[in-house]
Coordinates of C-alpha atoms in Angstrom, one line a residue:
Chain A
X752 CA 51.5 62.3 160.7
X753 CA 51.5 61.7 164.5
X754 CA 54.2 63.8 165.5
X755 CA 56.6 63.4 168.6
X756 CA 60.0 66.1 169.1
X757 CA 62.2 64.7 171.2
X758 CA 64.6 66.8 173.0
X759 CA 64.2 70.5 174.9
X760 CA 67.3 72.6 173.9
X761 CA 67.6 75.4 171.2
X762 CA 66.8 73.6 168.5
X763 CA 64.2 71.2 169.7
X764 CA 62.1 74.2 171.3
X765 CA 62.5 76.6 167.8
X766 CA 60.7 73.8 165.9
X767 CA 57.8 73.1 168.7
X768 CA 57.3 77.1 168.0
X769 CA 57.9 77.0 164.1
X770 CA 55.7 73.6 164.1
X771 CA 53.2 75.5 166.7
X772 CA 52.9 78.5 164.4
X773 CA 51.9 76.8 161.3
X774 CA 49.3 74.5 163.0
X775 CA 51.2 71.5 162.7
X776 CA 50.3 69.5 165.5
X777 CA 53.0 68.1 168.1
X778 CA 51.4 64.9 169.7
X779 CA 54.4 65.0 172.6
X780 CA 57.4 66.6 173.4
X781 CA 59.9 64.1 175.3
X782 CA 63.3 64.7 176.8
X783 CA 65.6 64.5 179.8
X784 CA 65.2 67.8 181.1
X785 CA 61.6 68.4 182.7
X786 CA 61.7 71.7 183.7
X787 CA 63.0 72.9 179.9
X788 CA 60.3 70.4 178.7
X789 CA 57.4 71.8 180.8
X790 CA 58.2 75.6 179.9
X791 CA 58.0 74.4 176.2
X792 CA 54.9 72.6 176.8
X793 CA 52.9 75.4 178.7
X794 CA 54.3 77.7 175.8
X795 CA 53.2 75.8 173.2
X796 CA 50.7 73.9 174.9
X797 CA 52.0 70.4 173.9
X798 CA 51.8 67.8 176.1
X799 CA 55.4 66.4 177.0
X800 CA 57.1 63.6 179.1
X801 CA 60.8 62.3 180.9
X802 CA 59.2 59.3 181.1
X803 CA 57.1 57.6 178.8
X804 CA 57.6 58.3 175.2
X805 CA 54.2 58.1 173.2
X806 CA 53.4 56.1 169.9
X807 CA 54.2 58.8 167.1
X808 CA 54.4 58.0 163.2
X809 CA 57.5 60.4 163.4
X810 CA 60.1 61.4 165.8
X811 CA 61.8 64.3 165.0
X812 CA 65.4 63.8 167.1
X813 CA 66.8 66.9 168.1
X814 CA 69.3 66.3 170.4
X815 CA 73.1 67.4 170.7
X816 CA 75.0 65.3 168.3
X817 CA 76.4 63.0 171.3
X818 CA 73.3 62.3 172.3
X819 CA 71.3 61.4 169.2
X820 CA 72.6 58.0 169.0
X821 CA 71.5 56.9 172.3
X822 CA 67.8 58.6 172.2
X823 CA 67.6 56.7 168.8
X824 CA 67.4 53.8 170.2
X825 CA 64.3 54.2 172.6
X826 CA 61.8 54.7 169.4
X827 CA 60.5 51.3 169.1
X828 CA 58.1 51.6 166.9
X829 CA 59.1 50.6 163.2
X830 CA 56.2 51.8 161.2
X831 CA 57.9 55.0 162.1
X832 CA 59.7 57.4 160.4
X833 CA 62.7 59.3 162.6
X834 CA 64.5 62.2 161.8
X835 CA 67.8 64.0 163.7
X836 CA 68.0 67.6 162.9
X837 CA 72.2 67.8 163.0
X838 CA 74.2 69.1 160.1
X839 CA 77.2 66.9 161.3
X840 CA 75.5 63.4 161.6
X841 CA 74.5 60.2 159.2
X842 CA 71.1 59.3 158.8
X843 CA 72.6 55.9 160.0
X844 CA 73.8 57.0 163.5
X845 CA 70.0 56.5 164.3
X846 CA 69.9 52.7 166.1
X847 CA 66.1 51.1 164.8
X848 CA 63.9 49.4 162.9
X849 CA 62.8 52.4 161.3
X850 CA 62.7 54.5 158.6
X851 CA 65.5 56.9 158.6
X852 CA 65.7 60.7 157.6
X853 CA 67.5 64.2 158.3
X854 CA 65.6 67.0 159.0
X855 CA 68.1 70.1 159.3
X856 CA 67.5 73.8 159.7
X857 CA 70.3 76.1 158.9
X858 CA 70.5 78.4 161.6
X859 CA 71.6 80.0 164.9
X860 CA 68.9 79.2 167.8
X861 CA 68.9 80.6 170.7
X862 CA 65.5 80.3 172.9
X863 CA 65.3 83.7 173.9
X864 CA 65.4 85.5 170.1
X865 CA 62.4 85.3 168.3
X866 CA 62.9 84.2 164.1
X867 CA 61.4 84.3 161.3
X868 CA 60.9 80.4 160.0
X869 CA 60.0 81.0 156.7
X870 CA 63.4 82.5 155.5
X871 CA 65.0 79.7 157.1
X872 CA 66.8 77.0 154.9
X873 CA 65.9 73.5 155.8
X874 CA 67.8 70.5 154.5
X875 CA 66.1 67.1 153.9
X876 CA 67.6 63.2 153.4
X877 CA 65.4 60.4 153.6
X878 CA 65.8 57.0 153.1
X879 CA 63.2 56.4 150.6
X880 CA 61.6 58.5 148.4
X881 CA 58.2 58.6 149.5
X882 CA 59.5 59.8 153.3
X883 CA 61.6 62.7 151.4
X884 CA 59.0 64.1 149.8
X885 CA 56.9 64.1 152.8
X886 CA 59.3 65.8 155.0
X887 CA 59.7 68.0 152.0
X888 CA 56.5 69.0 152.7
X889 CA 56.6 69.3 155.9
X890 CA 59.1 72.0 155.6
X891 CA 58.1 73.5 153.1
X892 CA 55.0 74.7 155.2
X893 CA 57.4 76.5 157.7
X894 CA 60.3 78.0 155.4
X895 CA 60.1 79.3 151.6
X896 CA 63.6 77.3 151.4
X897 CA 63.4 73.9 151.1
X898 CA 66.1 71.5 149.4
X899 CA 67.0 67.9 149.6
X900 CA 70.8 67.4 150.9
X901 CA 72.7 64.2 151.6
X902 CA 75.4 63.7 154.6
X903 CA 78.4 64.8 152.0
X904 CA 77.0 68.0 151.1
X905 CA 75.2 68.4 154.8
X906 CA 78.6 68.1 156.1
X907 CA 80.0 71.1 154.1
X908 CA 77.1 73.2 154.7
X909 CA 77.8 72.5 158.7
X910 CA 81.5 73.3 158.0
X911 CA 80.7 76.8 155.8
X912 CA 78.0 77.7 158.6
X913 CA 80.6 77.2 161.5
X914 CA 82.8 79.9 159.6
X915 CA 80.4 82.4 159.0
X916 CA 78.6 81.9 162.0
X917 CA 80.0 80.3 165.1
X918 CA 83.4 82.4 164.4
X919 CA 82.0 85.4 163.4
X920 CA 79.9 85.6 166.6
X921 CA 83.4 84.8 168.4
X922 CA 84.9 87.5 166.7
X923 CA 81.8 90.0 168.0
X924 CA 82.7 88.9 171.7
X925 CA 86.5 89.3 171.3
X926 CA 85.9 92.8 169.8
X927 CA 83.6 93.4 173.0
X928 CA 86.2 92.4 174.9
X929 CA 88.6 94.9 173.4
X930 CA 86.0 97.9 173.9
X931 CA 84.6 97.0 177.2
X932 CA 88.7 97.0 178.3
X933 CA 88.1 101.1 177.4
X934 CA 85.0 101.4 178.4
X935 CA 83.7 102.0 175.1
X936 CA 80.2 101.4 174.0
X937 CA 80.1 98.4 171.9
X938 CA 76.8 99.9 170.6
X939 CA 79.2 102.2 168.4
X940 CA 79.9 99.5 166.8
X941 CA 76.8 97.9 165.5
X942 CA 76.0 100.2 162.5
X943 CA 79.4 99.1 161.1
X944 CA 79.0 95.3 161.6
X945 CA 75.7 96.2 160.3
X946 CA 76.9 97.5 157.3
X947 CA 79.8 94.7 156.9
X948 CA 76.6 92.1 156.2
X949 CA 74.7 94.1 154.2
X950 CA 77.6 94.7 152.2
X951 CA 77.5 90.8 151.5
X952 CA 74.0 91.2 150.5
X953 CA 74.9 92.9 147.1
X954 CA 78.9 92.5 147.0
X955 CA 81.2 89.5 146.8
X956 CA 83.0 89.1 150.2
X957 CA 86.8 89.1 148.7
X958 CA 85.4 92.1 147.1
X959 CA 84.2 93.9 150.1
X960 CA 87.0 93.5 152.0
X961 CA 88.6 96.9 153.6
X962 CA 91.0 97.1 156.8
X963 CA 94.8 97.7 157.1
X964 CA 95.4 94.1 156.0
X965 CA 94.2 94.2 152.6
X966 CA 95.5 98.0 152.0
X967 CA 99.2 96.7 153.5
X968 CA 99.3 99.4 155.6
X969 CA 102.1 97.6 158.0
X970 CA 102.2 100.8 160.2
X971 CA 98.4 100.3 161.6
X972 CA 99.3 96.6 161.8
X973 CA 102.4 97.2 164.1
X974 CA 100.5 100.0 165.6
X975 CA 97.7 97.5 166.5
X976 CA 99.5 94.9 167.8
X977 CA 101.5 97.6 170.0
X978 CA 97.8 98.1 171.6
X979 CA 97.0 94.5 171.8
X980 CA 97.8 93.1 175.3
X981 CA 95.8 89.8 175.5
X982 CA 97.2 87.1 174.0
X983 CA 94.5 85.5 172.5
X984 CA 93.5 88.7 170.9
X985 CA 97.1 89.2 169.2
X986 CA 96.4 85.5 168.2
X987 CA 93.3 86.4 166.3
X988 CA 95.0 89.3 164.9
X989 CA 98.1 88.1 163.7
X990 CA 96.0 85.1 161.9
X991 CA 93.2 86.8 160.3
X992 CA 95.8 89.7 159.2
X993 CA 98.1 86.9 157.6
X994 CA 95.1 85.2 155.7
X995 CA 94.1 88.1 154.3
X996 CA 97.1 89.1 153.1
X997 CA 97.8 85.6 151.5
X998 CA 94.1 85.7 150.0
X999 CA 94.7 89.4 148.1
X1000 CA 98.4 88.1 147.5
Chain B
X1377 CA 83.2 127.3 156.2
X1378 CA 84.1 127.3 152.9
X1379 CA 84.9 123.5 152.6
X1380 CA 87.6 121.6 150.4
X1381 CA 88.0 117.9 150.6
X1382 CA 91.0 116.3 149.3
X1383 CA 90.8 112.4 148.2
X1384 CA 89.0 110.6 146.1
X1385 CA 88.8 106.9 147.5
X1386 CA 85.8 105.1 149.2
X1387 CA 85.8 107.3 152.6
X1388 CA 86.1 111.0 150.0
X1389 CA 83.8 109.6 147.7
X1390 CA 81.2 108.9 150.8
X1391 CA 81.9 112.2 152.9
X1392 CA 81.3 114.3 149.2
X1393 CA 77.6 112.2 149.4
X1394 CA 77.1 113.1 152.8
X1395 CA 77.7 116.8 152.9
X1396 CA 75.8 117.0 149.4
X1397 CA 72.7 114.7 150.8
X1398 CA 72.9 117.1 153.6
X1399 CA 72.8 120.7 151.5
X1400 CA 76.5 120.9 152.8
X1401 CA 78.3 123.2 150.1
X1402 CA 81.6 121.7 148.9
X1403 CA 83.8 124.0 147.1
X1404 CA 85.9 121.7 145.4
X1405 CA 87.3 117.8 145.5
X1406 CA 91.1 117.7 144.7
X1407 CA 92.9 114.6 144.8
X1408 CA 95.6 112.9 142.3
X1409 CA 93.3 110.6 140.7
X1410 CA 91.7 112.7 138.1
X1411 CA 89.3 109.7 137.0
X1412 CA 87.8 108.7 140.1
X1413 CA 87.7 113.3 140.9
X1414 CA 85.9 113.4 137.4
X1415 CA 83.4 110.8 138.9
X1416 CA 82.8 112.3 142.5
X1417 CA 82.3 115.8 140.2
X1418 CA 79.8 114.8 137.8
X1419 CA 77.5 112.4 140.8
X1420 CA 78.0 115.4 143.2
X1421 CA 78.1 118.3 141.4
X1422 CA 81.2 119.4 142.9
X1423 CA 84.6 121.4 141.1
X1424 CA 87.6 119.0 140.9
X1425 CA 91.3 119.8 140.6
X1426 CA 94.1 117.4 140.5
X1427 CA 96.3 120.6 140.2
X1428 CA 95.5 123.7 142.1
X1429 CA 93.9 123.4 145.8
X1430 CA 91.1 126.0 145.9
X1431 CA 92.2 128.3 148.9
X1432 CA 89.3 127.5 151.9
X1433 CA 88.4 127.6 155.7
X1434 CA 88.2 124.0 156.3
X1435 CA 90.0 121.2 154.9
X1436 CA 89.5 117.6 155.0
X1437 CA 91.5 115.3 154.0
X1438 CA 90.7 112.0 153.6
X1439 CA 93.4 110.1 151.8
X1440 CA 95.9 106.7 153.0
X1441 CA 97.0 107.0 156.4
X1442 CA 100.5 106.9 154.6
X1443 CA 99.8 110.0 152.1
X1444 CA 98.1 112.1 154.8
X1445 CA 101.2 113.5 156.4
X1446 CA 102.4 114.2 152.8
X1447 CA 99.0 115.6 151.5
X1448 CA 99.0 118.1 154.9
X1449 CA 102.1 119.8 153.4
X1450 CA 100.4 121.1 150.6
X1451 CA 97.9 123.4 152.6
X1452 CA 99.7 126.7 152.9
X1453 CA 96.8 128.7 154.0
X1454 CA 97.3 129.4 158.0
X1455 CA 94.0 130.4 158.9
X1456 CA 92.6 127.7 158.0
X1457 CA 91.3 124.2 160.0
X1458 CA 92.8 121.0 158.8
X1459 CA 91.3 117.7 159.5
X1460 CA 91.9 113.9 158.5
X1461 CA 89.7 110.9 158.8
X1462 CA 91.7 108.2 160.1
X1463 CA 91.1 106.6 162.7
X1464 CA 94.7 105.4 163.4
X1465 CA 96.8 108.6 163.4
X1466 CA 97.4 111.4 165.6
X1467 CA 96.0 114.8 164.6
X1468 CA 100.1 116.0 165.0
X1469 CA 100.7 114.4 162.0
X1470 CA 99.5 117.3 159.6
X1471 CA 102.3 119.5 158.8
X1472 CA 101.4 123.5 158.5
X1473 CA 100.5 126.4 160.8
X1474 CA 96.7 125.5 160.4
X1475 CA 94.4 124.4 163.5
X1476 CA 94.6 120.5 163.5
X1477 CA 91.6 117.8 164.1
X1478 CA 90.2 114.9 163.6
X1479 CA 87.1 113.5 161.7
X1480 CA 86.5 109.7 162.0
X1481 CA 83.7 108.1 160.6
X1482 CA 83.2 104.7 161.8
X1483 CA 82.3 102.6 159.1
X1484 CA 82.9 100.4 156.2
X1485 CA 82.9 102.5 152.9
X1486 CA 82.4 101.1 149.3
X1487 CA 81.3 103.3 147.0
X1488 CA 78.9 100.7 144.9
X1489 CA 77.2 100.6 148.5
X1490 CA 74.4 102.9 149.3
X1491 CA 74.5 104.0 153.2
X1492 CA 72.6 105.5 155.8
X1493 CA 74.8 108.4 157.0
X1494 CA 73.0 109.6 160.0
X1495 CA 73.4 106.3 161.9
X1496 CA 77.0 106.1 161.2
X1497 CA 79.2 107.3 164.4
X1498 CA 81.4 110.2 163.9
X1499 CA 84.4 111.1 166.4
X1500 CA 85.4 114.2 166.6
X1501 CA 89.0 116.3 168.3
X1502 CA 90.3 119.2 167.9
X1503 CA 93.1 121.5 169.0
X1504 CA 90.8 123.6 170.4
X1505 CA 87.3 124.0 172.0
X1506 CA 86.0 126.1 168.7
X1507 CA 86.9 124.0 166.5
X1508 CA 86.0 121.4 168.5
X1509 CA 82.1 122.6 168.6
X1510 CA 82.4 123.5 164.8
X1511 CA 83.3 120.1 163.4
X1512 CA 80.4 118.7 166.2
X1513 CA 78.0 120.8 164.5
X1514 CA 79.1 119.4 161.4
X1515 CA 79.1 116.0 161.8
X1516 CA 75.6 116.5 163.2
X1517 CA 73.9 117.6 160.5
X1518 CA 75.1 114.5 159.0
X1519 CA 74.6 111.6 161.7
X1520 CA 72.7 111.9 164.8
X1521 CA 75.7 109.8 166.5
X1522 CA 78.6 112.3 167.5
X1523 CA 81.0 112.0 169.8
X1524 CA 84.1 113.3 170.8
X1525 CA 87.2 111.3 171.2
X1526 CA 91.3 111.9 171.4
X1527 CA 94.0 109.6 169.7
X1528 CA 94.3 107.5 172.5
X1529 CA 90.4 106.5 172.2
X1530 CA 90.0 106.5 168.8
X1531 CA 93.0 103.9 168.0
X1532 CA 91.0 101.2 170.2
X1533 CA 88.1 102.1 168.2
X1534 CA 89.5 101.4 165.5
X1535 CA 91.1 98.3 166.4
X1536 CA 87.8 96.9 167.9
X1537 CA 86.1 97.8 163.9
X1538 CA 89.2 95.5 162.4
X1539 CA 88.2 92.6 164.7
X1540 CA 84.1 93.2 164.6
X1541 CA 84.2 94.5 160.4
X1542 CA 87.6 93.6 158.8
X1543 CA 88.3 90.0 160.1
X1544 CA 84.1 89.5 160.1
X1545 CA 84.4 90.0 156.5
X1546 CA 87.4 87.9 155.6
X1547 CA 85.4 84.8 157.2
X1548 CA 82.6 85.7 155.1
X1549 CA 85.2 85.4 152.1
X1550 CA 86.8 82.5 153.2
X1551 CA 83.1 80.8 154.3
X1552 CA 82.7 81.4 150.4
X1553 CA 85.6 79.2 149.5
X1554 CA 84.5 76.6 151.2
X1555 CA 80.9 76.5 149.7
X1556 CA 82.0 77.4 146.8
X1557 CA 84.7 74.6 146.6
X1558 CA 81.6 72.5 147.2
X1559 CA 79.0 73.9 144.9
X1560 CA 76.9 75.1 147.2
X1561 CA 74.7 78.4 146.9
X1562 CA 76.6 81.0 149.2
X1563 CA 72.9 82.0 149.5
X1564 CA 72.0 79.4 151.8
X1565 CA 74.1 81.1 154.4
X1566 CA 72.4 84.8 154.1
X1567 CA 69.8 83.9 156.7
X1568 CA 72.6 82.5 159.0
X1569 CA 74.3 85.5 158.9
X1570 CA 71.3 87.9 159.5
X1571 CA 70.7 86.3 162.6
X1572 CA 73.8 86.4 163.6
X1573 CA 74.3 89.9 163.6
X1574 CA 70.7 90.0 164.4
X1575 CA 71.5 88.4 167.6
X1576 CA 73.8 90.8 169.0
X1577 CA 71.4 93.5 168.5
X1578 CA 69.8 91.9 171.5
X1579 CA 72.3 89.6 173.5
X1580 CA 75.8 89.7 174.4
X1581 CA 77.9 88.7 172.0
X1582 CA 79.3 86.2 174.3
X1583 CA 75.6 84.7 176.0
X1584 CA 75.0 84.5 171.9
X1585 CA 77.9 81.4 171.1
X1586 CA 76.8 78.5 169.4
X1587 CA 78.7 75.7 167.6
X1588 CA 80.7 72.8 168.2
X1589 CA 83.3 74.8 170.4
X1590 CA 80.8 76.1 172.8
X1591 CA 79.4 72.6 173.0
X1592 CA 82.6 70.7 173.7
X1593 CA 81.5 68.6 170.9
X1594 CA 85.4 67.0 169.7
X1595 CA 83.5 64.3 167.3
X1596 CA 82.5 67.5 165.2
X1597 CA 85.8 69.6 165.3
X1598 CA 87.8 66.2 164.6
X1599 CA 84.8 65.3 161.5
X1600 CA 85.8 69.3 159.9
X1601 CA 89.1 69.2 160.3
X1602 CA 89.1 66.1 158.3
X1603 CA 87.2 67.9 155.4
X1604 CA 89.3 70.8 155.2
X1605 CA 91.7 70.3 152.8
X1606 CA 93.0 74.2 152.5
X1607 CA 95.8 75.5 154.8
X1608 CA 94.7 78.7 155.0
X1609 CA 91.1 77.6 156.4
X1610 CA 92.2 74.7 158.9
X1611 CA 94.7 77.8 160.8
X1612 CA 92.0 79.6 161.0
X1613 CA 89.7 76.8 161.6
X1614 CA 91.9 75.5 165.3
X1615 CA 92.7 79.2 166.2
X1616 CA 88.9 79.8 166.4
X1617 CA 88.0 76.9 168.2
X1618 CA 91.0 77.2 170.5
X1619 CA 89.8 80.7 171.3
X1620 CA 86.0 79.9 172.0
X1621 CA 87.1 76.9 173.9
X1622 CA 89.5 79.4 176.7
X1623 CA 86.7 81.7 176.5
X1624 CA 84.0 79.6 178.0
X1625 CA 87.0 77.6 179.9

């Protein structure tokens, strides 16, 4: 398959690498943004455009969500098939007379950290059979994880992955916050929230659960929320302190 | 030092592994809980009493924060050195005419969980500079990561490990509902959560954001809230996003 990536952000330049890696070829790689196109092109060395989008027998659209709609519609082609890699869209936002399909990798990208690809799980919907399977494939050659998934279930794994990633991550930088406002290292810290995921490796989360919270040790709580002076932070507290009271209830 | 400790929860179970890993002689483990005593006894090798406490240089005692002041009461011996391991109470709350400290290992203890004790952080503080260099010298053997720290320190420290551990941990758990509710493999997410933690071993918690908050992206937010159909998760669902949202404001 003649292959075109469209787009030049996180997620678009992980799979030129991932696609790169395991000498699948790229034909193009088109976008917007030039100068994020042409570092991805030199890296990878695929050819790429702002202009002129090339004649591809798939499009892999990996775009922020807003934006996949509108770059759907400048594929032409209809002996085509076209993928959108996003966890929170229909096949049918994409606009065509082409063959329609999700291609969507369940993970954190940022250009700057390197990954492994092959532990990565990669969801796949296709319009017809013949197109799933071959994506199937596809994907199969860069992760050991494949599985079919359709917009329903897609939706849910987005949801589960914002919890466990997106606010976890959010948590991190509000706990920076909190040390950098002592002018602690936060590197103390990373053995423990080392430790807090590999505990989740071999023990249910409810089960792994320790803190003040779920011992009901109120005097840490009010001690805690004596030392608390940002507001958002006693907002975090407060919440997460309530929930995992009511969950151990 | 001829070394007692006294408790036999998840941070007593862990310290009695340490000092034994580390050809640290403990003298005896006394405690209430005769059952979980017998245990640490017959893993470790160590005398237990849940009746008479074994008369000894140092003792540590790593109970509740609530039982500790109680526990303190029972060490009549004055020439002795005293320490807890909370990290959430002042060393002035053990009551007798011993020599106070502090002992504080910063990390999440389970005792079904294996752990590498010399990269977990100990804090150490004392009434006085002997002591002081003693319980250093201590904690080194064990962990290569020693530091000292008073009250006022080590209660931010501790709050920072309930925002960056604890509440980490209870999205995990509730990131399990959600899956689970849906049938999905909680396995999926594994990867996702590596790299999330992953990721801050290299970038700022903060340059390392991703998800729909971060983005701005209100079709997404608006398309999960819809899907959560648990209290519990949508609170914790609009705090989150509320507080990525000022953050990046």
């Amino acid at each position: 398959m003649k292959t075109v990536i469209i787009g030049s952000g996180n997620v678009a330049y992980h799979l030129a690498k991932a696609f790169t890696q395991n000498n699948i070829e790229v034909h193009q790689i088109f976008g917007r943004n030039e100068i994020e196109l042409k570092k991805i092109s030199e890296e990878f060395n695929i050819p790429f455009s702002a202009k002129k989008l090339e004649d591809a027998d798939f499009y892999l659209i990996s775009v922020s969500d807003s934006s996949v709609e509108q770059v759907s519609e400048l594929i032409k082609k209809e002996d085509a098939l076209v993928a959108h890699t996003s966890g929170s869209l229909p096949m049918e936002i994409l606009k065509g007379n082409y063959r329609k399909a999700n291609f969507y990798p369940l993970q954190t990208f940022s250009k700057t950290k390197n990954l492994n690809y092959s532990k990565i799980p990669f969801f796949i919907e296709a319009e017809n059979q013949i197109d799933e399977k071959s994506l199937f494939e596809l994907a199969s050659i860069i992760s050991e994880n494949v599985e079919t998934s359709d917009y329903e279930r897609r939706k849910y794994i987005h949801l589960t992955a914002v919890f466990a990633c997106n606010f976890v991550n959010h948590l991190f930088a509000r706990a920076k916050e909190i040390s950098d406002s002592q002018n602690l290292d936060f590197n103390y810290f990373i053995p423990l929230i080392d430790e807090t995921v590999e505990k989740i490796h071999h023990l249910e989360p409810k089960s792994a659960q320790t803190g003040p919270a779920v011992r009901g040790d109120e005097r840490v709580l009010k001690l805690h929320e004596d030392l608390i002076t940002d507001e958002e932070h006693l907002k975090i507290y407060q919440l997460m302190n309530e929930s995992i009271k009511k969950m151990y209830q």
